[in-house]
Amino acid sequence: MASTSFSVQTSSPPTTEEASNPSMALLSSSDQSPSLPRRSSPFLFSTLLITTCISTAAAMAFAFLLFSSPTSISNPSKLQVRPLTKLSHPVVLLISLDGFRYGYQFKAQTLNIHRLISNGTEAEPGLIPVFPSLTFPNHYSIVTGLYPAYHGIINNHFTDPTSGEVFSMSSHEPTWWLGEPLWETVVNHGLNAATFFWPGSEVKKGSWFCPSEFCHHYNGSVPFEQRVDTILNYFDLPNNQIPSLVTLYFEDPDHQGHQFGPDDPAITEAILHVDAMIGRLIAGLEKRGVFEDVTLILLGDHGMVSNCDKKAIFLDDLAPWIDVHSDWIQSLSPLLAIAPPSEFSAAQVVKKINEALSSGRVNNGEHMKMYLKEDLPERLHYSESYRIPAIIGIVDEGYKVEMNRKQSGKDCGGAHGYDNAYFSMRTIFVGHGPRFAKGRKVPAFENVEIYNLITSILNLEGAPNNGSLTFPDSVLLPCSA
Ligand SMILES: [Zn+2]
């Protein structure tokens, strides 16, 4: 059993008391979420001191078996990493449920998700997405530990202002995708990685060539069952060929959330379906005798909120103050991103729009605010990229932006992409496996912490990123007393 911990202390881990007391966790996380103290540069690193617990693990395993009580919730710090019994190396199975809003796990009897929660470590209340709380920026932050400004995927769709080229969710040219995703880190260390879908996984970067046996090109029509069964087959390989990292992606319940909003019975149905897929996965791992050896990380990319009740802001209403041309708009809602031509002053455009919004004469104008990107709240980390358009509009929770009343879209459904401080944008995080205490709760955290968490479990030295070096120690079971 091997694991790595970084010994540089830059922040305090949650206390045992916080971890076992949900109300304290709530306070702690709400303190944390709007103003997360972060290093201003993504790559300000102290020297890493890497310590491994390979040698101590075997001894601890014996001690653990003899003396540890089963799954103490009250004092997880007394527990130690659990030894592998069948696998020769740590394996992380990273599962994304797209648009799984935190709290969805209580919508139905999600027996399998709750099995992971009660026998693993859960972020309560939830995992905080990066801004903008959209699918591609978040999935790529999860696997790189970088905010979108640094990993380059600043929106689901955008235009590169220098080249004029357009990024879409099917763009696989490596120049778009910055940073080092987990699968690249894993193969850099001579190990196998496998991806059954993940944004960015088909991009050939560094030593990652998206090998056909381990890398599946996105096709949303592949049944969820087939995805699970393919992953399970990897555990039938000779031990040294079993991938150290496996990603698994499900489009649900995002799909239903957009269509019907977060409180529709269709969501409940979708939750039960993905829960059944988790059950299928667990059963397959148990059949192979590796369930307790594999680290399962179950998470989502963002939450979902209803945008019903006529919560629209129409850009046509701004006309008496400024004519916002449709070809200036890079994205409309809920992230309004505007790139005016160079002959227009971005500062003047922002001033005029804000004058209009605060005039009391624009429908729902008080629910949107425009910013020059460099003036956005620092906690959003959304300015340090030339790809981010000069002007960003932030709308209140559940509001939407439309060009005009004629082109008004679907009246009622669900959306995400809002300020990541909103609770509705949070998603789930559950870790289950040898390095996660059973029944433990940890305070909410941002998903840029996941990269270091996984490299730590895999005992790999990761690439520089925006996550905290001490975070893994605050969540994972210690290697030694
Ligand atoms: Zn999504």
GROMACS .gro file of C-alpha atoms and ligand atoms in nm:
model
  482
    1MET     CA    1   0.000   0.000   0.000
    2ALA     CA    2   0.154   0.322  -0.106
    3SER     CA    3   0.051   0.677  -0.062
    4THR     CA    4   0.208   1.016  -0.071
    5SER     CA    5   0.151   1.313   0.147
    6PHE     CA    6   0.281   1.663   0.104
    7SER     CA    7   0.421   1.804   0.422
    8VAL     CA    8   0.401   2.175   0.341
    9GLN     CA    9   0.145   2.331   0.572
   10THR     CA   10  -0.042   2.627   0.427
   11SER     CA   11  -0.383   2.595   0.584
   12SER     CA   12  -0.553   2.422   0.872
   13PRO     CA   13  -0.728   2.095   0.807
   14PRO     CA   14  -1.082   2.060   0.939
   15THR     CA   15  -1.090   1.956   1.301
   16THR     CA   16  -1.239   1.626   1.404
   17GLU     CA   17  -1.516   1.824   1.572
   18GLU     CA   18  -1.594   2.010   1.252
   19ALA     CA   19  -1.580   1.689   1.056
   20SER     CA   20  -1.829   1.516   1.280
   21ASN     CA   21  -2.064   1.808   1.329
   22PRO     CA   22  -2.263   1.903   1.019
   23SER     CA   23  -2.367   2.241   1.154
   24MET     CA   24  -2.006   2.338   1.212
   25ALA     CA   25  -1.919   2.211   0.869
   26LEU     CA   26  -2.191   2.434   0.727
   27LEU     CA   27  -2.053   2.738   0.904
   28SER     CA   28  -1.705   2.654   0.799
   29SER     CA   29  -1.797   2.606   0.437
   30SER     CA   30  -2.009   2.918   0.408
   31ASP     CA   31  -1.720   3.113   0.552
   32GLN     CA   32  -1.499   2.951   0.298
   33SER     CA   33  -1.699   2.964  -0.019
   34PRO     CA   34  -1.740   3.337  -0.095
   35SER     CA   35  -1.383   3.436  -0.014
   36LEU     CA   36  -1.158   3.139  -0.041
   37PRO     CA   37  -0.809   3.248   0.047
   38ARG     CA   38  -0.601   3.144  -0.250
   39ARG     CA   39  -0.259   3.213  -0.373
   40SER     CA   40  -0.279   3.492  -0.628
   41SER     CA   41  -0.061   3.314  -0.877
   42PRO     CA   42  -0.143   2.957  -0.972
   43PHE     CA   43   0.211   2.841  -0.955
   44LEU     CA   44   0.349   2.985  -0.633
   45PHE     CA   45   0.486   2.671  -0.483
   46SER     CA   46   0.701   2.595  -0.192
   47THR     CA   47   0.943   2.310  -0.229
   48LEU     CA   48   0.753   1.987  -0.215
   49LEU     CA   49   0.866   1.743   0.045
   50ILE     CA   50   0.727   1.411  -0.053
   51THR     CA   51   0.696   1.143   0.205
   52THR     CA   52   0.568   0.800   0.137
   53CYS     CA   53   0.417   0.551   0.372
   54ILE     CA   54   0.502   0.245   0.170
   55SER     CA   55   0.721   0.096   0.439
   56THR     CA   56   0.493   0.182   0.726
   57ALA     CA   57   0.181   0.056   0.555
   58ALA     CA   58   0.252  -0.314   0.589
   59ALA     CA   59   0.326  -0.281   0.960
   60MET     CA   60   0.024  -0.060   1.009
   61ALA     CA   61  -0.191  -0.310   0.827
   62PHE     CA   62  -0.117  -0.575   1.085
   63ALA     CA   63  -0.172  -0.331   1.369
   64PHE     CA   64  -0.493  -0.213   1.208
   65LEU     CA   65  -0.632  -0.563   1.179
   66LEU     CA   66  -0.545  -0.640   1.540
   67PHE     CA   67  -0.641  -0.327   1.722
   68SER     CA   68  -0.864  -0.096   1.524
   69SER     CA   69  -1.230  -0.083   1.602
   70PRO     CA   70  -1.457  -0.092   1.299
   71THR     CA   71  -1.525   0.248   1.143
   72SER     CA   72  -1.509   0.502   1.419
   73ILE     CA   73  -1.697   0.809   1.303
   74SER     CA   74  -1.617   1.017   1.606
   75ASN     CA   75  -1.242   1.011   1.574
   76PRO     CA   76  -1.131   0.930   1.223
   77SER     CA   77  -0.782   1.059   1.295
   78LYS     CA   78  -0.718   0.739   1.491
   79LEU     CA   79  -0.780   0.531   1.182
   80GLN     CA   80  -0.508   0.439   0.940
   81VAL     CA   81  -0.493   0.368   0.573
   82ARG     CA   82  -0.637   0.024   0.500
   83PRO     CA   83  -0.408  -0.220   0.320
   84LEU     CA   84  -0.474  -0.353  -0.028
   85THR     CA   85  -0.561  -0.719  -0.030
   86LYS     CA   86  -0.588  -0.806  -0.397
   87LEU     CA   87  -0.466  -0.516  -0.610
   88SER     CA   88  -0.093  -0.457  -0.643
   89HIS     CA   89  -0.129  -0.079  -0.664
   90PRO     CA   90  -0.381   0.191  -0.572
   91VAL     CA   91  -0.662   0.239  -0.825
   92VAL     CA   92  -0.889   0.543  -0.836
   93LEU     CA   93  -1.224   0.518  -1.010
   94LEU     CA   94  -1.343   0.875  -1.071
   95ILE     CA   95  -1.714   0.893  -1.147
   96SER     CA   96  -1.897   1.205  -1.261
   97LEU     CA   97  -2.273   1.244  -1.245
   98ASP     CA   98  -2.330   1.552  -1.459
   99GLY     CA   99  -2.547   1.817  -1.292
  100PHE     CA  100  -2.598   1.617  -0.972
  101ARG     CA  101  -2.700   1.900  -0.742
  102TYR     CA  102  -2.603   1.854  -0.379
  103GLY     CA  103  -2.912   1.720  -0.205
  104TYR     CA  104  -3.034   1.508  -0.497
  105GLN     CA  105  -2.913   1.207  -0.298
  106PHE     CA  106  -3.210   1.262  -0.067
  107LYS     CA  107  -3.471   1.275  -0.344
  108ALA     CA  108  -3.509   0.901  -0.350
  109GLN     CA  109  -3.381   0.588  -0.184
  110THR     CA  110  -3.038   0.598  -0.339
  111LEU     CA  111  -2.922   0.289  -0.159
  112ASN     CA  112  -2.597   0.252  -0.348
  113ILE     CA  113  -2.489   0.614  -0.323
  114HIS     CA  114  -2.576   0.602   0.046
  115ARG     CA  115  -2.375   0.287   0.087
  116LEU     CA  116  -2.073   0.480  -0.038
  117ILE     CA  117  -2.159   0.777   0.184
  118SER     CA  118  -2.203   0.575   0.501
  119ASN     CA  119  -1.887   0.374   0.441
  120GLY     CA  120  -1.683   0.660   0.302
  121THR     CA  121  -1.605   1.029   0.338
  122GLU     CA  122  -1.851   1.292   0.219
  123ALA     CA  123  -1.819   1.667   0.169
  124GLU     CA  124  -2.103   1.825   0.362
  125PRO     CA  125  -2.260   2.035   0.231
  126GLY     CA  126  -2.123   1.942  -0.105
  127LEU     CA  127  -1.848   2.008  -0.355
  128ILE     CA  128  -1.805   2.367  -0.477
  129PRO     CA  129  -1.769   2.406  -0.853
  130VAL     CA  130  -1.538   2.658  -1.015
  131PHE     CA  131  -1.680   2.963  -1.187
  132PRO     CA  132  -1.841   2.952  -1.436
  133SER     CA  133  -2.037   2.654  -1.303
  134LEU     CA  134  -2.051   2.492  -1.648
  135THR     CA  135  -1.974   2.137  -1.758
  136PHE     CA  136  -1.648   2.164  -1.951
  137PRO     CA  137  -1.472   2.421  -1.731
  138ASN     CA  138  -1.556   2.215  -1.422
  139HIS     CA  139  -1.474   1.870  -1.550
  140TYR     CA  140  -1.137   1.997  -1.664
  141SER     CA  141  -1.074   2.173  -1.331
  142ILE     CA  142  -1.144   1.845  -1.151
  143VAL     CA  143  -0.873   1.662  -1.348
  144THR     CA  144  -0.614   1.943  -1.361
  145GLY     CA  145  -0.658   2.121  -1.028
  146LEU     CA  146  -0.661   2.447  -1.223
  147TYR     CA  147  -0.916   2.725  -1.242
  148PRO     CA  148  -1.052   2.776  -1.596
  149ALA     CA  149  -0.842   3.088  -1.647
  150TYR     CA  150  -0.535   2.864  -1.614
  151HIS     CA  151  -0.650   2.544  -1.785
  152GLY     CA  152  -0.787   2.738  -2.080
  153ILE     CA  153  -1.141   2.595  -2.104
  154ILE     CA  154  -1.307   2.916  -1.994
  155ASN     CA  155  -1.654   2.828  -2.124
  156ASN     CA  156  -1.831   2.546  -2.308
  157HIS     CA  157  -1.808   2.755  -2.625
  158PHE     CA  158  -1.581   3.052  -2.690
  159THR     CA  159  -1.375   3.226  -2.956
  160ASP     CA  160  -1.002   3.269  -2.924
  161PRO     CA  161  -0.956   3.646  -2.958
  162THR     CA  162  -0.613   3.608  -3.117
  163SER     CA  163  -0.672   3.338  -3.376
  164GLY     CA  164  -1.046   3.384  -3.418
  165GLU     CA  165  -1.086   3.006  -3.388
  166VAL     CA  166  -1.390   2.872  -3.210
  167PHE     CA  167  -1.375   2.625  -2.923
  168SER     CA  168  -1.667   2.388  -2.891
  169MET     CA  169  -1.728   2.079  -2.682
  170SER     CA  170  -1.598   1.867  -2.968
  171SER     CA  171  -1.264   2.051  -3.002
  172HIS     CA  172  -0.982   1.808  -2.940
  173GLU     CA  173  -0.682   2.010  -3.051
  174PRO     CA  174  -0.430   2.011  -2.764
  175THR     CA  175  -0.367   2.386  -2.795
  176TRP     CA  176  -0.702   2.455  -2.627
  177TRP     CA  177  -0.642   2.226  -2.331
  178LEU     CA  178  -0.376   2.362  -2.099
  179GLY     CA  179  -0.244   2.211  -1.777
  180GLU     CA  180  -0.177   1.846  -1.710
  181PRO     CA  181  -0.485   1.627  -1.667
  182LEU     CA  182  -0.471   1.329  -1.433
  183TRP     CA  183  -0.452   1.069  -1.711
  184GLU     CA  184  -0.138   1.241  -1.844
  185THR     CA  185   0.015   1.250  -1.495
  186VAL     CA  186  -0.058   0.880  -1.452
  187VAL     CA  187   0.096   0.768  -1.782
  188ASN     CA  188   0.394   0.997  -1.721
  189HIS     CA  189   0.470   0.771  -1.427
  190GLY     CA  190   0.460   0.457  -1.642
  191LEU     CA  191   0.115   0.351  -1.523
  192ASN     CA  192  -0.204   0.287  -1.716
  193ALA     CA  193  -0.501   0.524  -1.720
  194ALA     CA  194  -0.843   0.464  -1.873
  195THR     CA  195  -1.120   0.706  -1.961
  196PHE     CA  196  -1.478   0.613  -2.036
  197PHE     CA  197  -1.560   0.968  -2.128
  198TRP     CA  198  -1.444   1.288  -1.964
  199PRO     CA  199  -1.407   1.630  -2.122
  200GLY     CA  200  -1.052   1.656  -2.250
  201SER     CA  201  -0.978   1.284  -2.233
  202GLU     CA  202  -0.966   1.242  -2.611
  203VAL     CA  203  -0.703   1.514  -2.645
  204LYS     CA  204  -0.358   1.378  -2.717
  205LYS     CA  205  -0.129   1.560  -2.479
  206GLY     CA  206   0.226   1.478  -2.375
  207SER     CA  207   0.256   1.107  -2.316
  208TRP     CA  208  -0.123   1.055  -2.328
  209PHE     CA  209  -0.223   0.927  -2.672
  210CYS     CA  210  -0.580   0.826  -2.592
  211PRO     CA  211  -0.507   0.455  -2.657
  212SER     CA  212  -0.801   0.273  -2.810
  213GLU     CA  213  -0.814   0.000  -2.544
  214PHE     CA  214  -0.833   0.254  -2.261
  215CYS     CA  215  -0.981   0.571  -2.410
  216HIS     CA  216  -1.334   0.595  -2.543
  217HIS     CA  217  -1.437   0.868  -2.783
  218TYR     CA  218  -1.745   1.047  -2.665
  219ASN     CA  219  -2.073   0.901  -2.777
  220GLY     CA  220  -2.370   0.991  -2.562
  221SER     CA  221  -2.574   0.701  -2.696
  222VAL     CA  222  -2.354   0.438  -2.530
  223PRO     CA  223  -2.581   0.282  -2.263
  224PHE     CA  224  -2.473   0.348  -1.907
  225GLU     CA  225  -2.466  -0.027  -1.841
  226GLN     CA  226  -2.211  -0.074  -2.119
  227ARG     CA  227  -1.990   0.196  -1.971
  228VAL     CA  228  -1.995   0.026  -1.630
  229ASP     CA  229  -1.933  -0.322  -1.771
  230THR     CA  230  -1.640  -0.201  -1.980
  231ILE     CA  231  -1.481  -0.045  -1.673
  232LEU     CA  232  -1.533  -0.366  -1.477
  233ASN     CA  233  -1.353  -0.566  -1.744
  234TYR     CA  234  -1.035  -0.369  -1.670
  235PHE     CA  235  -1.026  -0.547  -1.335
  236ASP     CA  236  -0.995  -0.880  -1.514
  237LEU     CA  237  -0.659  -0.776  -1.659
  238PRO     CA  238  -0.331  -0.897  -1.507
  239ASN     CA  239  -0.274  -0.696  -1.191
  240ASN     CA  240   0.009  -0.484  -1.330
  241GLN     CA  241  -0.203  -0.378  -1.629
  242ILE     CA  242  -0.507  -0.262  -1.433
  243PRO     CA  243  -0.529   0.113  -1.487
  244SER     CA  244  -0.438   0.324  -1.184
  245LEU     CA  245  -0.697   0.581  -1.285
  246VAL     CA  246  -1.031   0.513  -1.448
  247THR     CA  247  -1.282   0.785  -1.532
  248LEU     CA  248  -1.650   0.720  -1.583
  249TYR     CA  249  -1.901   0.982  -1.695
  250PHE     CA  250  -2.282   0.989  -1.694
  251GLU     CA  251  -2.479   1.270  -1.861
  252ASP     CA  252  -2.763   1.233  -1.612
  253PRO     CA  253  -2.920   1.399  -1.422
  254ASP     CA  254  -2.802   1.718  -1.602
  255HIS     CA  255  -3.008   1.637  -1.905
  256GLN     CA  256  -3.334   1.612  -1.710
  257GLY     CA  257  -3.241   1.911  -1.492
  258HIS     CA  258  -3.219   2.143  -1.795
  259GLN     CA  259  -3.539   2.013  -1.939
  260PHE     CA  260  -3.761   2.011  -1.634
  261GLY     CA  261  -3.581   2.193  -1.354
  262PRO     CA  262  -3.435   2.037  -1.039
  263ASP     CA  263  -3.764   1.951  -0.870
  264ASP     CA  264  -3.936   1.742  -1.135
  265PRO     CA  265  -4.014   1.372  -1.092
  266ALA     CA  266  -3.793   1.312  -1.398
  267ILE     CA  267  -3.497   1.405  -1.177
  268THR     CA  268  -3.597   1.148  -0.918
  269GLU     CA  269  -3.615   0.886  -1.191
  270ALA     CA  270  -3.275   0.984  -1.329
  271ILE     CA  271  -3.124   0.972  -0.980
  272LEU     CA  272  -3.254   0.620  -0.928
  273HIS     CA  273  -3.108   0.516  -1.263
  274VAL     CA  274  -2.759   0.649  -1.191
  275ASP     CA  275  -2.783   0.499  -0.841
  276ALA     CA  276  -2.854   0.163  -1.005
  277MET     CA  277  -2.541   0.211  -1.217
  278ILE     CA  278  -2.336   0.270  -0.902
  279GLY     CA  279  -2.491  -0.049  -0.766
  280ARG     CA  280  -2.393  -0.237  -1.081
  281LEU     CA  281  -2.038  -0.109  -1.046
  282ILE     CA  282  -2.013  -0.203  -0.678
  283ALA     CA  283  -2.153  -0.551  -0.747
  284GLY     CA  284  -1.903  -0.605  -1.028
  285LEU     CA  285  -1.612  -0.494  -0.811
  286GLU     CA  286  -1.732  -0.715  -0.525
  287LYS     CA  287  -1.759  -1.011  -0.759
  288ARG     CA  288  -1.395  -0.960  -0.846
  289GLY     CA  289  -1.299  -0.918  -0.480
  290VAL     CA  290  -1.159  -0.568  -0.531
  291PHE     CA  291  -1.434  -0.338  -0.402
  292GLU     CA  292  -1.253  -0.257  -0.076
  293ASP     CA  293  -0.922  -0.208  -0.260
  294VAL     CA  294  -1.051   0.035  -0.522
  295THR     CA  295  -1.090   0.401  -0.438
  296LEU     CA  296  -1.425   0.522  -0.566
  297ILE     CA  297  -1.465   0.898  -0.596
  298LEU     CA  298  -1.821   0.994  -0.681
  299LEU     CA  299  -1.880   1.356  -0.770
  300GLY     CA  300  -2.056   1.595  -1.005
  301ASP     CA  301  -1.950   1.902  -1.197
  302HIS     CA  302  -2.213   2.153  -1.080
  303GLY     CA  303  -2.566   2.181  -0.947
  304MET     CA  304  -2.889   2.302  -1.105
  305VAL     CA  305  -3.151   2.568  -1.034
  306SER     CA  306  -3.493   2.646  -1.173
  307ASN     CA  307  -3.508   2.947  -1.404
  308CYS     CA  308  -3.884   2.972  -1.420
  309ASP     CA  309  -4.112   3.256  -1.316
  310LYS     CA  310  -4.026   3.502  -1.596
  311LYS     CA  311  -3.680   3.571  -1.458
  312ALA     CA  312  -3.548   3.710  -1.786
  313ILE     CA  313  -3.334   4.013  -1.863
  314PHE     CA  314  -3.362   4.125  -2.227
  315LEU     CA  315  -3.062   4.296  -2.385
  316ASP     CA  316  -3.293   4.484  -2.621
  317ASP     CA  317  -3.419   4.673  -2.317
  318LEU     CA  318  -3.073   4.835  -2.293
  319ALA     CA  319  -3.116   5.008  -2.630
  320PRO     CA  320  -3.185   5.361  -2.494
  321TRP     CA  321  -2.842   5.347  -2.325
  322ILE     CA  322  -2.638   5.121  -2.554
  323ASP     CA  323  -2.689   4.895  -2.853
  324VAL     CA  324  -2.534   4.560  -2.761
  325HIS     CA  325  -2.480   4.386  -3.096
  326SER     CA  326  -2.554   4.017  -3.106
  327ASP     CA  327  -2.215   3.950  -3.265
  328TRP     CA  328  -2.043   4.092  -2.956
  329ILE     CA  329  -2.197   3.818  -2.746
  330GLN     CA  330  -1.977   3.514  -2.679
  331SER     CA  331  -2.220   3.353  -2.440
  332LEU     CA  332  -2.557   3.475  -2.326
  333SER     CA  333  -2.692   3.300  -2.023
  334PRO     CA  334  -2.640   3.268  -1.740
  335LEU     CA  335  -2.283   3.378  -1.811
  336LEU     CA  336  -2.309   3.691  -2.023
  337ALA     CA  337  -1.971   3.728  -2.196
  338ILE     CA  338  -1.927   4.025  -2.428
  339ALA     CA  339  -1.631   4.100  -2.656
  340PRO     CA  340  -1.695   4.437  -2.821
  341PRO     CA  341  -1.486   4.532  -3.125
  342SER     CA  342  -1.164   4.720  -3.050
  343GLU     CA  343  -1.307   5.058  -3.154
  344PHE     CA  344  -1.540   5.041  -2.853
  345SER     CA  345  -1.416   5.108  -2.503
  346ALA     CA  346  -1.501   4.808  -2.288
  347ALA     CA  347  -1.511   5.033  -1.981
  348GLN     CA  348  -1.769   5.257  -2.149
  349VAL     CA  349  -1.980   4.958  -2.251
  350VAL     CA  350  -1.981   4.832  -1.891
  351LYS     CA  351  -2.069   5.181  -1.761
  352LYS     CA  352  -2.360   5.222  -2.003
  353ILE     CA  353  -2.504   4.876  -1.935
  354ASN     CA  354  -2.481   4.924  -1.558
  355GLU     CA  355  -2.651   5.265  -1.592
  356ALA     CA  356  -2.935   5.096  -1.775
  357LEU     CA  357  -2.961   4.808  -1.528
  358SER     CA  358  -2.978   5.040  -1.229
  359SER     CA  359  -3.224   5.283  -1.391
  360GLY     CA  360  -3.530   5.092  -1.276
  361ARG     CA  361  -3.651   5.086  -1.637
  362VAL     CA  362  -3.504   4.751  -1.745
  363ASN     CA  363  -3.707   4.444  -1.662
  364ASN     CA  364  -3.519   4.255  -1.385
  365GLY     CA  365  -3.225   4.493  -1.434
  366GLU     CA  366  -3.145   4.484  -1.064
  367HIS     CA  367  -3.061   4.114  -1.101
  368MET     CA  368  -2.759   4.157  -1.328
  369LYS     CA  369  -2.430   4.341  -1.293
  370MET     CA  370  -2.166   4.397  -1.556
  371TYR     CA  371  -1.792   4.390  -1.491
  372LEU     CA  372  -1.471   4.442  -1.674
  373LYS     CA  373  -1.319   4.098  -1.623
  374GLU     CA  374  -1.033   4.243  -1.418
  375ASP     CA  375  -1.289   4.392  -1.177
  376LEU     CA  376  -1.472   4.064  -1.109
  377PRO     CA  377  -1.455   3.944  -0.748
  378GLU     CA  378  -1.119   3.776  -0.697
  379ARG     CA  379  -1.286   3.465  -0.550
  380LEU     CA  380  -1.415   3.382  -0.902
  381HIS     CA  381  -1.058   3.354  -1.040
  382TYR     CA  382  -1.193   3.457  -1.376
  383SER     CA  383  -0.970   3.720  -1.528
  384GLU     CA  384  -0.620   3.585  -1.588
  385SER     CA  385  -0.669   3.457  -1.939
  386TYR     CA  386  -0.667   3.637  -2.270
  387ARG     CA  387  -0.944   3.397  -2.375
  388ILE     CA  388  -1.190   3.542  -2.122
  389PRO     CA  389  -1.385   3.819  -2.297
  390ALA     CA  390  -1.337   4.175  -2.168
  391ILE     CA  391  -1.688   4.210  -2.026
  392ILE     CA  392  -1.867   3.964  -1.801
  393GLY     CA  393  -2.222   3.992  -1.671
  394ILE     CA  394  -2.316   3.812  -1.351
  395VAL     CA  395  -2.684   3.736  -1.303
  396ASP     CA  396  -2.861   3.645  -0.983
  397GLU     CA  397  -2.955   3.287  -0.908
  398GLY     CA  398  -3.220   3.152  -1.143
  399TYR     CA  399  -3.225   3.456  -1.376
  400LYS     CA  400  -3.149   3.433  -1.745
  401VAL     CA  401  -3.036   3.668  -2.018
  402GLU     CA  402  -3.202   3.682  -2.359
  403MET     CA  403  -3.153   3.908  -2.660
  404ASN     CA  404  -3.517   4.008  -2.693
  405ARG     CA  405  -3.871   3.895  -2.627
  406LYS     CA  406  -3.921   3.760  -2.981
  407GLN     CA  407  -3.628   3.521  -2.954
  408SER     CA  408  -3.714   3.426  -2.600
  409GLY     CA  409  -3.642   3.058  -2.550
  410LYS     CA  410  -3.801   2.791  -2.340
  411ASP     CA  411  -3.994   2.956  -2.062
  412CYS     CA  412  -3.917   2.721  -1.782
  413GLY     CA  413  -3.652   2.464  -1.699
  414GLY     CA  414  -3.324   2.439  -1.515
  415ALA     CA  415  -2.985   2.606  -1.556
  416HIS     CA  416  -2.635   2.628  -1.414
  417GLY     CA  417  -2.334   2.843  -1.485
  418TYR     CA  418  -2.409   3.091  -1.206
  419ASP     CA  419  -2.181   3.231  -0.939
  420ASN     CA  420  -2.026   2.931  -0.766
  421ALA     CA  421  -2.111   3.080  -0.424
  422TYR     CA  422  -2.473   2.976  -0.474
  423PHE     CA  423  -2.561   2.666  -0.279
  424SER     CA  424  -2.770   2.543  -0.574
  425MET     CA  425  -2.454   2.518  -0.784
  426ARG     CA  426  -2.294   2.272  -0.544
  427THR     CA  427  -2.266   1.905  -0.625
  428ILE     CA  428  -2.183   1.584  -0.442
  429PHE     CA  429  -1.846   1.447  -0.331
  430VAL     CA  430  -1.803   1.102  -0.182
  431GLY     CA  431  -1.473   0.918  -0.143
  432HIS     CA  432  -1.476   0.547  -0.062
  433GLY     CA  433  -1.171   0.326  -0.034
  434PRO     CA  434  -0.856   0.248   0.159
  435ARG     CA  435  -0.758   0.611   0.221
  436PHE     CA  436  -1.106   0.738   0.318
  437ALA     CA  437  -1.243   0.708   0.671
  438LYS     CA  438  -1.580   0.541   0.698
  439GLY     CA  439  -1.869   0.765   0.791
  440ARG     CA  440  -1.663   1.084   0.791
  441LYS     CA  441  -1.790   1.427   0.689
  442VAL     CA  442  -1.552   1.697   0.572
  443PRO     CA  443  -1.645   2.060   0.504
  444ALA     CA  444  -1.737   2.167   0.151
  445PHE     CA  445  -1.436   2.235  -0.072
  446GLU     CA  446  -1.364   2.351  -0.425
  447ASN     CA  447  -1.310   2.095  -0.696
  448VAL     CA  448  -0.960   2.224  -0.779
  449GLU     CA  449  -0.855   2.023  -0.471
  450ILE     CA  450  -0.941   1.690  -0.637
  451TYR     CA  451  -0.624   1.669  -0.849
  452ASN     CA  452  -0.392   1.673  -0.548
  453LEU     CA  453  -0.624   1.436  -0.365
  454ILE     CA  454  -0.598   1.176  -0.641
  455THR     CA  455  -0.225   1.210  -0.702
  456SER     CA  456  -0.182   1.168  -0.329
  457ILE     CA  457  -0.387   0.847  -0.324
  458LEU     CA  458  -0.192   0.717  -0.625
  459ASN     CA  459   0.141   0.813  -0.469
  460LEU     CA  460   0.236   1.026  -0.768
  461GLU     CA  461   0.404   1.364  -0.784
  462GLY     CA  462   0.151   1.586  -0.956
  463ALA     CA  463   0.186   1.891  -1.175
  464PRO     CA  464   0.163   2.245  -1.031
  465ASN     CA  465  -0.197   2.351  -0.981
  466ASN     CA  466  -0.432   2.577  -0.785
  467GLY     CA  467  -0.516   2.322  -0.516
  468SER     CA  468  -0.374   2.337  -0.168
  469LEU     CA  469  -0.082   2.108  -0.096
  470THR     CA  470  -0.215   2.031   0.249
  471PHE     CA  471  -0.568   1.948   0.140
  472PRO     CA  472  -0.516   1.572   0.091
  473ASP     CA  473  -0.390   1.538   0.449
  474SER     CA  474  -0.708   1.705   0.575
  475VAL     CA  475  -0.934   1.453   0.402
  476LEU     CA  476  -0.741   1.127   0.367
  477LEU     CA  477  -0.658   0.878   0.636
  478PRO     CA  478  -0.304   0.931   0.759
  479CYS     CA  479  -0.034   0.689   0.661
  480SER     CA  480   0.114   0.678   1.009
  481ALA     CA  481   0.015   0.778   1.357
  482ZN      ZN  482  -2.255   1.956  -1.646
   0.00000   0.00000   0.00000
